[in-house]
XYZ file of C-alpha atoms in Angstrom:
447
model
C 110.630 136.113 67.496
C 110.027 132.816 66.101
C 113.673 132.455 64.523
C 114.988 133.388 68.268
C 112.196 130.886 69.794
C 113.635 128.026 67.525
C 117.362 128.718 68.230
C 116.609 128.582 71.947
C 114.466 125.388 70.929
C 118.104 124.074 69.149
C 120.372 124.761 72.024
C 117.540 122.778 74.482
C 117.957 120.178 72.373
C 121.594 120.408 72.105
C 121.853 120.591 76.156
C 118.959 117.462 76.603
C 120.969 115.676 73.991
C 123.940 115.472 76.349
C 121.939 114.672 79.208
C 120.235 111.358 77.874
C 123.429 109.859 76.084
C 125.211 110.444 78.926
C 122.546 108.901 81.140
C 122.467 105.929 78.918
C 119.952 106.239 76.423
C 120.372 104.593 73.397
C 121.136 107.233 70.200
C 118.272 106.191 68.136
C 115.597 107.238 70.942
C 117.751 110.017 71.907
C 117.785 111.953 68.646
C 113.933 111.607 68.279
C 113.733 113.136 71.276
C 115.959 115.959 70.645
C 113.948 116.339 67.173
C 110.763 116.590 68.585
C 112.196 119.804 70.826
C 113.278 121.142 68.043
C 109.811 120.427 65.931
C 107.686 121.782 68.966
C 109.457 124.961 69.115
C 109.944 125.451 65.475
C 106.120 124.936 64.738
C 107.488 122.298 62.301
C 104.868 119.470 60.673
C 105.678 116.807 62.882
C 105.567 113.806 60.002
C 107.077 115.783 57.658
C 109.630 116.143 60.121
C 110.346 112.608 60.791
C 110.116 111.741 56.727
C 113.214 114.402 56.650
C 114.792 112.364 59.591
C 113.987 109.217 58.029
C 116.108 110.699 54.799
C 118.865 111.891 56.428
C 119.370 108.168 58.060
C 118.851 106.076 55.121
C 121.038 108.756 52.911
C 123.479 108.137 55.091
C 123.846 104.391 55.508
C 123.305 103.947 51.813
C 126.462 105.999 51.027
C 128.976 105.267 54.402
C 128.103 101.531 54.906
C 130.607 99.782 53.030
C 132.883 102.340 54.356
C 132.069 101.800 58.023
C 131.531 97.844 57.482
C 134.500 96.659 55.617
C 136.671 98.870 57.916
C 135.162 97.365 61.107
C 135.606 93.591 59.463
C 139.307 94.788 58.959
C 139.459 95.641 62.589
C 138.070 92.141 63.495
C 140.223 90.335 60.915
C 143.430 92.735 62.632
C 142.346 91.360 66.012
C 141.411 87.343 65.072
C 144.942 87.119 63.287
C 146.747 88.312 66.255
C 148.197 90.995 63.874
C 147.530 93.730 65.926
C 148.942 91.941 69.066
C 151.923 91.350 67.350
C 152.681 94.946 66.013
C 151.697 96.118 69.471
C 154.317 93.613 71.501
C 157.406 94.925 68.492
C 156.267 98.636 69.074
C 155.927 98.147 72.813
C 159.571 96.335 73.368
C 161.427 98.268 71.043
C 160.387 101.362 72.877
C 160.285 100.232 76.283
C 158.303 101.218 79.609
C 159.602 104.226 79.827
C 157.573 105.204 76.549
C 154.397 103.282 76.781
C 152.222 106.089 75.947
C 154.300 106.885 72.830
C 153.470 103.238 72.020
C 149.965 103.322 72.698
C 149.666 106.536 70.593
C 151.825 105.129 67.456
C 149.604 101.953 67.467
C 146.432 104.156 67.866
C 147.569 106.318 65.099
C 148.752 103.429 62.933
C 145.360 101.454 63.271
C 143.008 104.913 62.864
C 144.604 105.736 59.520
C 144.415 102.834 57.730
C 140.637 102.754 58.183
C 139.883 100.738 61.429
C 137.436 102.808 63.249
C 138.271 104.294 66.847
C 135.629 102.276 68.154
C 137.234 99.034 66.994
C 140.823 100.090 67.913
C 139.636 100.711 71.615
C 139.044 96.838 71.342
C 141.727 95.919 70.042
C 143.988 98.147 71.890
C 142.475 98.452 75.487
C 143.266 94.978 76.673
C 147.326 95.129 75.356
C 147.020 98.923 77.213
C 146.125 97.641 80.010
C 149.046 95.591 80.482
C 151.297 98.105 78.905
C 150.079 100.609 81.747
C 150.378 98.137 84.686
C 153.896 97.539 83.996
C 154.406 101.071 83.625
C 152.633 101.695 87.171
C 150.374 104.006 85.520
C 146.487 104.676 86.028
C 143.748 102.335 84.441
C 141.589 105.263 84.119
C 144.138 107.241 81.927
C 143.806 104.586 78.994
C 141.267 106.164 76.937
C 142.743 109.467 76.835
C 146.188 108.248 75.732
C 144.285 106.186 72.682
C 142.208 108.978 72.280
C 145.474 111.000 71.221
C 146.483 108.697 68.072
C 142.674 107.624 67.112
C 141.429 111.478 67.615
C 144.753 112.675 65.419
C 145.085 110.646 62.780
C 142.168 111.225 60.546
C 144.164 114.804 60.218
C 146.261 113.290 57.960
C 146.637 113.316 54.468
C 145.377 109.938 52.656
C 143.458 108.825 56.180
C 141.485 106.160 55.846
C 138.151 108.150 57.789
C 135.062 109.220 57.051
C 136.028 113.087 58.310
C 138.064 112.544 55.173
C 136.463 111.060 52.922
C 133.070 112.683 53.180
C 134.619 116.548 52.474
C 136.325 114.957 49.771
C 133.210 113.705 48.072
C 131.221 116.448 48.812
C 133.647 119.349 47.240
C 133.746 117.067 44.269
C 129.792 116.870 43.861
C 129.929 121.067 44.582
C 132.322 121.022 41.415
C 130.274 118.473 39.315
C 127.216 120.723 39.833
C 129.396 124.033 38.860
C 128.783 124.985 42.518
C 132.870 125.695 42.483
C 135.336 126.006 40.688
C 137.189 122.521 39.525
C 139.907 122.009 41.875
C 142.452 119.377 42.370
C 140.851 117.587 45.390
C 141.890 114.353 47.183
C 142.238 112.392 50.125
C 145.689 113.665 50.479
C 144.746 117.330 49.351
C 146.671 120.149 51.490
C 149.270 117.733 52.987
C 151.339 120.042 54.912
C 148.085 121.788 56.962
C 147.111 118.050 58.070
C 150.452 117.445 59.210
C 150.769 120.677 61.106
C 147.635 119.984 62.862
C 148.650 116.389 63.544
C 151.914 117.253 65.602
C 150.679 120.452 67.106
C 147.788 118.157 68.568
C 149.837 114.804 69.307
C 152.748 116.851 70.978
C 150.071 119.000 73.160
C 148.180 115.818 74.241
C 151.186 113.265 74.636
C 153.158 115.890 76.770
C 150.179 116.812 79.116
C 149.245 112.608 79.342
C 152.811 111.840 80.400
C 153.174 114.592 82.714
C 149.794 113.079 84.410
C 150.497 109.531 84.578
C 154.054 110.138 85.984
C 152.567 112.725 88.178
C 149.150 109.754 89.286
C 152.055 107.635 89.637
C 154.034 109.123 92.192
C 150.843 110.616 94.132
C 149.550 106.806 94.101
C 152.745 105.065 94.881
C 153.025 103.134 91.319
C 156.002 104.230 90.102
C 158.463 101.365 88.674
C 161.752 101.705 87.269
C 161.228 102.445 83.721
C 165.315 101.479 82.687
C 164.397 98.262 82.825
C 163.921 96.682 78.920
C 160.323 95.200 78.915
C 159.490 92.021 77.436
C 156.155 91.814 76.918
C 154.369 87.843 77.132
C 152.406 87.393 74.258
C 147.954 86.166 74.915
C 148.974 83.192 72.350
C 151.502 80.854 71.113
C 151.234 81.206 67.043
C 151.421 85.444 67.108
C 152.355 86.038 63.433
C 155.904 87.736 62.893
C 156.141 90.870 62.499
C 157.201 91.045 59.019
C 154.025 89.280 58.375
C 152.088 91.357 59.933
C 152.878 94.919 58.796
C 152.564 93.862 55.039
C 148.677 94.484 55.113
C 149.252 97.879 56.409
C 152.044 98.659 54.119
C 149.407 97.392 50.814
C 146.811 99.482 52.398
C 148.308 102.814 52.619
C 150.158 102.279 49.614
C 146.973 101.626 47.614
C 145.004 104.837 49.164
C 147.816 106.705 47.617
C 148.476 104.839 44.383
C 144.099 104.921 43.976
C 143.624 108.942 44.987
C 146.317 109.886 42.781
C 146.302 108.100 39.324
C 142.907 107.411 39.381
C 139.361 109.249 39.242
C 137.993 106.710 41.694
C 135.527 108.184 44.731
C 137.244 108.808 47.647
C 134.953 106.283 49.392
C 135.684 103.968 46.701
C 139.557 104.226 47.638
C 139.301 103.689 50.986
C 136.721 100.316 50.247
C 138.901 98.907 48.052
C 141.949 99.712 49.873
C 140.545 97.668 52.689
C 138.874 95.004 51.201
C 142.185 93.982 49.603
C 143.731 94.588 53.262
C 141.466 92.572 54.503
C 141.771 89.457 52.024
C 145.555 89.641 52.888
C 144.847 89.014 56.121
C 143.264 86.386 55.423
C 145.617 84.565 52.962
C 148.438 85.306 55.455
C 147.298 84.671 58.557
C 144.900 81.687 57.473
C 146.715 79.317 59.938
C 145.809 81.747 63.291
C 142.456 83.097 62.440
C 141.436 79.061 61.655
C 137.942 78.047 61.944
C 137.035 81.433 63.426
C 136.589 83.113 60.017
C 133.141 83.178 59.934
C 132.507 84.374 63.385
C 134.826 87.317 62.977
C 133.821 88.302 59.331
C 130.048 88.355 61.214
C 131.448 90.210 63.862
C 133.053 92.541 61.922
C 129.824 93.466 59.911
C 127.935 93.799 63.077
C 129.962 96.032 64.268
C 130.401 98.171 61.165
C 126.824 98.033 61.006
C 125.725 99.343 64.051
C 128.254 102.247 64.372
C 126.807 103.161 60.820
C 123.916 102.836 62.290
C 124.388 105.045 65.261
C 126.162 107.837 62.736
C 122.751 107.913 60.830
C 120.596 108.348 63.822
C 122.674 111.567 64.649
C 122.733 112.555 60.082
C 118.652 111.893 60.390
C 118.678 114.464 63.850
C 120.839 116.558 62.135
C 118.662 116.972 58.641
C 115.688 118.049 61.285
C 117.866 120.500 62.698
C 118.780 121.591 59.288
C 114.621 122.072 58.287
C 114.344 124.801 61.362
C 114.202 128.302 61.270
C 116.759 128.632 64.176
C 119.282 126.775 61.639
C 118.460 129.303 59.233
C 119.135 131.853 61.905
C 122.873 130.228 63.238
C 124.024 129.276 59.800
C 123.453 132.974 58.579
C 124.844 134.061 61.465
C 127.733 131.723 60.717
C 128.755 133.006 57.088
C 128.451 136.672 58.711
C 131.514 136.554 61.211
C 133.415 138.280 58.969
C 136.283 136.914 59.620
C 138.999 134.383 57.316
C 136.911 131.849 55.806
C 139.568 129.334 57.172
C 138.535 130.684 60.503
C 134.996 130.564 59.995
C 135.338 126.956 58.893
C 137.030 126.128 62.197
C 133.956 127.883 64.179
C 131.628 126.280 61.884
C 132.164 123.274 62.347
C 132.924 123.179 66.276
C 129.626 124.742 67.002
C 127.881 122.043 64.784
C 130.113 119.249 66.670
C 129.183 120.450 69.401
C 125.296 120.623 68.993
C 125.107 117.426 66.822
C 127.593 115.148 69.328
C 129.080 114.034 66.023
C 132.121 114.525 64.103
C 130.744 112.855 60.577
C 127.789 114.875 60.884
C 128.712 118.239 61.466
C 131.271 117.758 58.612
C 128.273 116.302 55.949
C 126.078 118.914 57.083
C 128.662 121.969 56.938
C 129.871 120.589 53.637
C 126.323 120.640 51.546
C 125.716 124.589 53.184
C 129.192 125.961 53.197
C 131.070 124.982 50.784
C 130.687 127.273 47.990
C 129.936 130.538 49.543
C 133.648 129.841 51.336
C 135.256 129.138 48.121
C 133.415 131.730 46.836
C 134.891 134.050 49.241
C 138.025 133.367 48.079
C 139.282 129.957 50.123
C 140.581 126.989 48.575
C 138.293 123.928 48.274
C 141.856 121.366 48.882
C 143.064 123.784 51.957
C 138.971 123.438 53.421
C 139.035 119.864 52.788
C 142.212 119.456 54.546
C 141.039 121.435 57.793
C 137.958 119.939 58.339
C 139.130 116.524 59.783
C 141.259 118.790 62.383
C 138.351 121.578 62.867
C 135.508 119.139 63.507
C 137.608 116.853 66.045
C 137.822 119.583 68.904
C 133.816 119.352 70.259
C 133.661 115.958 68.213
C 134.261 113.839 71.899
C 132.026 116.114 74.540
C 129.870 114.014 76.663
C 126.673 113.699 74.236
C 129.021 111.633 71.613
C 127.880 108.060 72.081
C 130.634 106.255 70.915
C 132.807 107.786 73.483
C 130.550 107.303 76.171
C 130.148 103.489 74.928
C 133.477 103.165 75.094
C 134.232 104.004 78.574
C 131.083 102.106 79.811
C 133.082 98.826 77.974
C 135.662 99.916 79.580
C 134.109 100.275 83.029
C 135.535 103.705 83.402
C 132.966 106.651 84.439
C 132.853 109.878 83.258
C 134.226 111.104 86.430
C 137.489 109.171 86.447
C 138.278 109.123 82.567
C 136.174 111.716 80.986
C 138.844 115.075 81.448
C 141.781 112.513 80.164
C 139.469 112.359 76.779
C 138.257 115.665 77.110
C 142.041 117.194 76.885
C 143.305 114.657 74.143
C 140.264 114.844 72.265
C 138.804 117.968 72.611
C 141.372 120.596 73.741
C 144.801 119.263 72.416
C 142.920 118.735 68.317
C 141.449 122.560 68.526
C 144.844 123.920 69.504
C 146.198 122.399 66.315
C 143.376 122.805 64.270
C 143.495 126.631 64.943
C 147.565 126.356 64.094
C 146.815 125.011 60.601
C 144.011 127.786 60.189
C 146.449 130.183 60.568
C 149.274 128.225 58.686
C 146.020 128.154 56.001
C 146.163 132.016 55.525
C 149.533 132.239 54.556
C 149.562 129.141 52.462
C 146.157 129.292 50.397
């Protein structure tokens, strides 16, 4: 009775959580809300609750803030330099208006991978969009669903830059350390050919439904345009570096994530920090001449950024390590490990259901990583084919309406739910489960 009490308790809390962040309430306020629902119906110790919150938080943000930081001072530096302008006007030109959503969704996918969070490549991106879209005679509103497709994607990848890849990575390799598992070759780029499998089955499901709605918007709303005429596209600023100039940083960051997680023992999150730093300080030394006396302002902006979407991540990690102390967690994760099924399959489930309740990505995949882990492996999965699913598996309820950053996104963007939400919620949500469930299956065959 009390196990069935707290579950009920979980799914409140799950339900409220939505509620409030999509209201507006901050995350920090939010998830001690939801965690005193789920301490009142779990007849948990309230203070030893919140110590376990106050754990999970600073646990957190003492091992994903250089991460999260030095990839959102990348962002800034991408941004200051006129870098990412300047990619964006090449890609945009060479493919034309009659494939601006391809271009939004190679420059999303470009900037995701090498690090640069999603929230920082919705500023960076948005405003060059929005011109990309008028020209196109396509819907405002449909914006964040088209970036959604490359940012959402990307981290499937092998060798991505993100912390739904980084953080399986480093937790399989603790679980072998501590003779959890058996030692396995495991890296950022482990199972290449399941991340790439998920990547086009979700890219090619959410770019063909996003066309097929803006050209279909376009026509209801009277915007269409002739899209056989080349585009030429007028850069914001004079002193845009070339494009030779600016790919280089991308091209040294990649190629270090793969020189570093193959030849190397480093930490995954020590790969992707370095990588970046060093991307970062060649941004710098290039591009010294546009980003001018602004350095300091955009290095500070950058680390404020980076700072409070770590931040926000370890308010939902401390709600989540309540959630992990009750009885009804017990109950689900138990319930969980019994499906029966493929453990491929049952990582796929996993991890949805905890995306779902948790309204984060980067937490369901910490928390399903410490509990799951070995009895998978144990069951006969393999700990490179897991890590390779789980940025794919964990994407699909990653973006429902209780994820903040989503939500804070759209607000910048002046777009409500209503108008731009279902764009996200196919991109984001439906399109990354279809593939994520493809490589499953590929998973079963393969491993």
């Amino acid at each position: 009775m009390a196990s069935t009490i707290s579950v009920i308790g979980l799914l409140v809390a799950a339900v409220v959580f939505i509620i409030v962040v999509w209201k507006g309430l901050d995350v920090f306020t939010s998830t001690i809300l939801v965690s005193f629902i789920i301490i009142l119906t779990s007849w948990m110790n309230w203070w030893d609750a919140l110590s376990s919150y106050a754990s999970g938080y600073t646990g957190f943000i003492s091992s994903q803030i250089f991460v999260l930081v030095i990839g959102a001072v990348f962002g800034e530096l991408m941004a200051a330099s006129g870098v990412a302008e300047s990619l964006a006007n090449v890609i945009t030109e060479k493919l034309g208006v009659k494939y601006v959503i391809l271009s939004i969704t190679v420059i999303s996918t470009i900037f995701v991978y090498v690090g640069i969070s999603g929230f920082v490549v919705l500023f960076v991106i948005a405003p060059i969009a929005t011109v990309m879209m008028k020209r196109a005679g396509y819907a405002y509103r449909m914006i964040p669903g088209i970036i959604f497709i490359g940012a959402t994607n990307s981290a499937m990848l092998p060798y991505a830059i993100n912390v739904t890849n980084t953080i399986p990575a480093s937790l399989i390799q603790e679980a072998m350390d501590n003779g959890e598992i058996a030692a396995e070759t495991v890296s950022l780029g482990s199972a290449p050919i399941l991340g790439i499998i998920a990547f086009v089955v979700s890219t090619v499901i959410g770019y063909t439904y996003m066309v097929r709605a803006a050209k279909k918007t376009a026509v209801k709303e009277g915007t269409v345009v002739d899209t056989a005429k080349p585009v030429k596209i007028v850069p914001t600023r004079e002193d845009l570096p070339p494009f030779v100039i600016a790919v280089i940083p991308f091209v040294v960051v990649v190629a270090l994530v793969l020189v570093l997680s193959n030849v190397t023992s480093m930490d995954a999150n020590a790969v992707a920090v370095l990588s970046m730093f060093i991307g970062s300080v060649l941004l710098v030394l290039l591009c010294h001449k546009q980003i001018g006396g602004t350095l300091k302002e955009t290095i500070g902006k950058g680390v404020g950024n980076g700072v409070s979407a770590t931040v926000m991540a370890a308010a939902i990690i401390g709600f989540s390590t309540v959630l992990q102390s009750c009885i009804g967690f017990d109950a689900i994760k138990n319930w969980v490990l019994n499906f029966n099924m493929n453990p491929y399959i049952t990582e796929f489930l996993g991890l949805n259901i905890l995306a779902g309740i948790m309204g984060s990505g980067t937490a369901a995949v910490q928390t399903f990583f410490q509990y799951f882990t070995a009895p998978l492996v144990n069951q006969g999965a393999s700990a490179a084919a897991l890590h390779r699913l789980a940025p794919a598996a964990v994407t699909g309820m990653n973006t429902l309406p209780n994820a903040g950053g989503m939500v804070a996104q759209l607000n910048w963007m002046h777009i409500s739910l209503k108008d731009g939400y279902w764009y996200v919620f196919v991109t984001s949500v439906l399109a990354p489960m279809a593939g994520a469930l493809v490589a499953c299956i590929a998973a079963m065959f393969l491993y």
